[in-house]
Amino acid sequence: MRPAQSLPIRALQFDGLGQRFGDTSPWLFRGLSAKFLGGERCAIVGPSGSGKSTLLSIVAGWLDPTEGTVEQEGLERVQWVFQNPHGVARRAAIDHVALPLLAAGARIATADAEAAEICAVVGLSHLTDRRPFSMLSGGEAQRLMLARALAVKPDLLLVDEPTAQLDRQSAATVNSAIASIGAAGGIVLIATHDPDTAAACDRIIDLAEFAAVSA
């Protein structure tokens, strides 16, 4: 009998993280320490201007923190899902999910089959009818972005305000999709103002608790 194959170790840690822009500007957050392990989904919440998207940018390495450190282990593939879904209007929606698989060397038939499986995870099984991207609703397009990100098999998935521009019904479909991801062992961080999105995660960090005045 073959031994069970364990998932790779993935970890992300914040130590005393703080961010502000300029020596006299107020801190967006300060003293943030937390550790995340593979498979966790964490919602980053807080009022507008509290630094949710800024924190994701720090984690991605796009921005240096004002103070503190970010340590990563086993996070080689980092993928973003932004607020505004984007794709090739006339291209079949499911092709957007198959493309990363093809780029990784999969055969067309294999990529199409795996893309269909990933779409099923986020509630988009109906996209196997090869409808064009331009025909998708807002909720479908945002879930497709999640599916495309999952096709990359990311170690770390960063999702920025996935329901910010959706009506409540569309947002509910996206939140259901978020609740279904994470089983592959990657870490998922989601910046959100939506309490239902936060409820779909395993844990919540409220940046309002780490706000600080200028010092």
mmCIF file of C-alpha atoms in Angstrom, residues 30-123:
data_model
loop_
_atom_site.group_PDB
_atom_site.id
_atom_site.type_symbol
_atom_site.label_atom_id
_atom_site.label_comp_id
_atom_site.label_asym_id
_atom_site.label_seq_id
_atom_site.Cartn_x
_atom_site.Cartn_y
_atom_site.Cartn_z
ATOM 1 C CA ARG A 30 -0.302 48.904 13.834
ATOM 2 C CA GLY A 31 0.838 45.976 15.965
ATOM 3 C CA LEU A 32 -0.784 43.336 13.771
ATOM 4 C CA SER A 33 0.533 39.849 14.507
ATOM 5 C CA ALA A 34 -1.081 36.696 13.167
ATOM 6 C CA LYS A 35 -0.202 33.312 11.721
ATOM 7 C CA PHE A 36 -2.025 31.439 8.952
ATOM 8 C CA LEU A 37 -1.612 27.823 7.898
ATOM 9 C CA GLY A 38 -2.495 25.991 4.703
ATOM 10 C CA GLY A 39 -6.213 25.469 4.172
ATOM 11 C CA GLU A 40 -7.271 28.538 6.179
ATOM 12 C CA ARG A 41 -9.615 31.174 4.794
ATOM 13 C CA CYS A 42 -9.359 34.491 6.622
ATOM 14 C CA ALA A 43 -11.498 37.593 6.106
ATOM 15 C CA ILE A 44 -9.757 40.945 6.547
ATOM 16 C CA VAL A 45 -12.480 43.391 7.595
ATOM 17 C CA GLY A 46 -12.668 47.002 8.740
ATOM 18 C CA PRO A 47 -14.151 50.336 7.706
ATOM 19 C CA SER A 48 -13.220 52.045 4.443
ATOM 20 C CA GLY A 49 -9.684 53.403 4.665
ATOM 21 C CA SER A 50 -8.601 50.956 7.372
ATOM 22 C CA GLY A 51 -5.995 49.371 5.089
ATOM 23 C CA LYS A 52 -7.594 46.122 3.913
ATOM 24 C CA SER A 53 -6.328 46.333 0.324
ATOM 25 C CA THR A 54 -3.056 47.816 1.558
ATOM 26 C CA LEU A 55 -2.495 44.760 3.739
ATOM 27 C CA LEU A 56 -3.018 42.458 0.753
ATOM 28 C CA SER A 57 -0.470 44.495 -1.210
ATOM 29 C CA ILE A 58 2.038 44.067 1.620
ATOM 30 C CA VAL A 59 1.445 40.309 1.697
ATOM 31 C CA ALA A 60 1.926 40.141 -2.080
ATOM 32 C CA GLY A 61 5.256 41.985 -1.788
ATOM 33 C CA TRP A 62 4.047 45.000 -3.750
ATOM 34 C CA LEU A 63 4.434 47.319 -0.774
ATOM 35 C CA ASP A 64 6.906 47.381 2.102
ATOM 36 C CA PRO A 65 5.343 47.729 5.557
ATOM 37 C CA THR A 66 6.249 50.785 7.603
ATOM 38 C CA GLU A 67 7.149 48.495 10.478
ATOM 39 C CA GLY A 68 7.058 44.805 11.261
ATOM 40 C CA THR A 69 7.677 41.798 9.057
ATOM 41 C CA VAL A 70 5.858 39.284 6.874
ATOM 42 C CA GLU A 71 7.279 35.760 6.823
ATOM 43 C CA GLN A 72 6.248 33.110 4.308
ATOM 44 C CA GLU A 73 6.892 29.395 4.033
ATOM 45 C CA GLY A 74 5.999 27.331 0.991
ATOM 46 C CA LEU A 75 4.084 30.132 -0.722
ATOM 47 C CA GLU A 76 5.549 29.996 -4.207
ATOM 48 C CA ARG A 77 2.383 30.610 -6.242
ATOM 49 C CA VAL A 78 0.482 33.739 -5.260
ATOM 50 C CA GLN A 79 -2.715 34.635 -7.114
ATOM 51 C CA TRP A 80 -4.947 37.733 -6.944
ATOM 52 C CA VAL A 81 -8.664 38.079 -7.562
ATOM 53 C CA PHE A 82 -9.490 41.760 -7.996
ATOM 54 C CA GLN A 83 -12.773 43.647 -7.564
ATOM 55 C CA ASN A 84 -13.522 44.040 -11.257
ATOM 56 C CA PRO A 85 -13.873 40.797 -13.255
ATOM 57 C CA HIS A 86 -12.111 40.947 -16.607
ATOM 58 C CA GLY A 87 -11.901 38.589 -19.546
ATOM 59 C CA VAL A 88 -12.070 38.245 -23.319
ATOM 60 C CA ALA A 89 -15.657 39.130 -24.204
ATOM 61 C CA ARG A 90 -16.123 36.676 -27.102
ATOM 62 C CA ARG A 91 -14.128 33.837 -25.607
ATOM 63 C CA ALA A 92 -15.995 30.994 -23.923
ATOM 64 C CA ALA A 93 -16.067 31.589 -20.193
ATOM 65 C CA ILE A 94 -14.711 28.131 -19.352
ATOM 66 C CA ASP A 95 -11.681 28.801 -21.597
ATOM 67 C CA HIS A 96 -10.568 31.413 -19.060
ATOM 68 C CA VAL A 97 -10.210 28.605 -16.513
ATOM 69 C CA ALA A 98 -8.593 26.151 -18.940
ATOM 70 C CA LEU A 99 -5.897 28.600 -20.057
ATOM 71 C CA PRO A 100 -3.704 28.380 -16.899
ATOM 72 C CA LEU A 101 -3.897 24.600 -17.146
ATOM 73 C CA LEU A 102 -2.836 24.653 -20.787
ATOM 74 C CA ALA A 103 -0.005 27.041 -19.905
ATOM 75 C CA ALA A 104 1.173 24.509 -17.320
ATOM 76 C CA GLY A 105 1.425 21.852 -20.036
ATOM 77 C CA ALA A 106 -1.904 20.023 -19.872
ATOM 78 C CA ARG A 107 -3.427 18.619 -23.044
ATOM 79 C CA ILE A 108 -6.564 20.334 -24.322
ATOM 80 C CA ALA A 109 -8.939 17.524 -23.325
ATOM 81 C CA THR A 110 -7.357 17.259 -19.873
ATOM 82 C CA ALA A 111 -7.454 21.032 -19.344
ATOM 83 C CA ASP A 112 -11.106 21.229 -20.393
ATOM 84 C CA ALA A 113 -12.075 18.396 -18.051
ATOM 85 C CA GLU A 114 -10.224 19.906 -15.089
ATOM 86 C CA ALA A 115 -11.617 23.367 -15.858
ATOM 87 C CA ALA A 116 -15.118 21.893 -15.745
ATOM 88 C CA GLU A 117 -14.363 20.327 -12.342
ATOM 89 C CA ILE A 118 -13.078 23.641 -10.970
ATOM 90 C CA CYS A 119 -16.118 25.487 -12.304
ATOM 91 C CA ALA A 120 -18.328 22.959 -10.523
ATOM 92 C CA VAL A 121 -16.588 23.785 -7.227
ATOM 93 C CA VAL A 122 -17.696 27.438 -7.494
ATOM 94 C CA GLY A 123 -21.165 26.646 -8.827
#
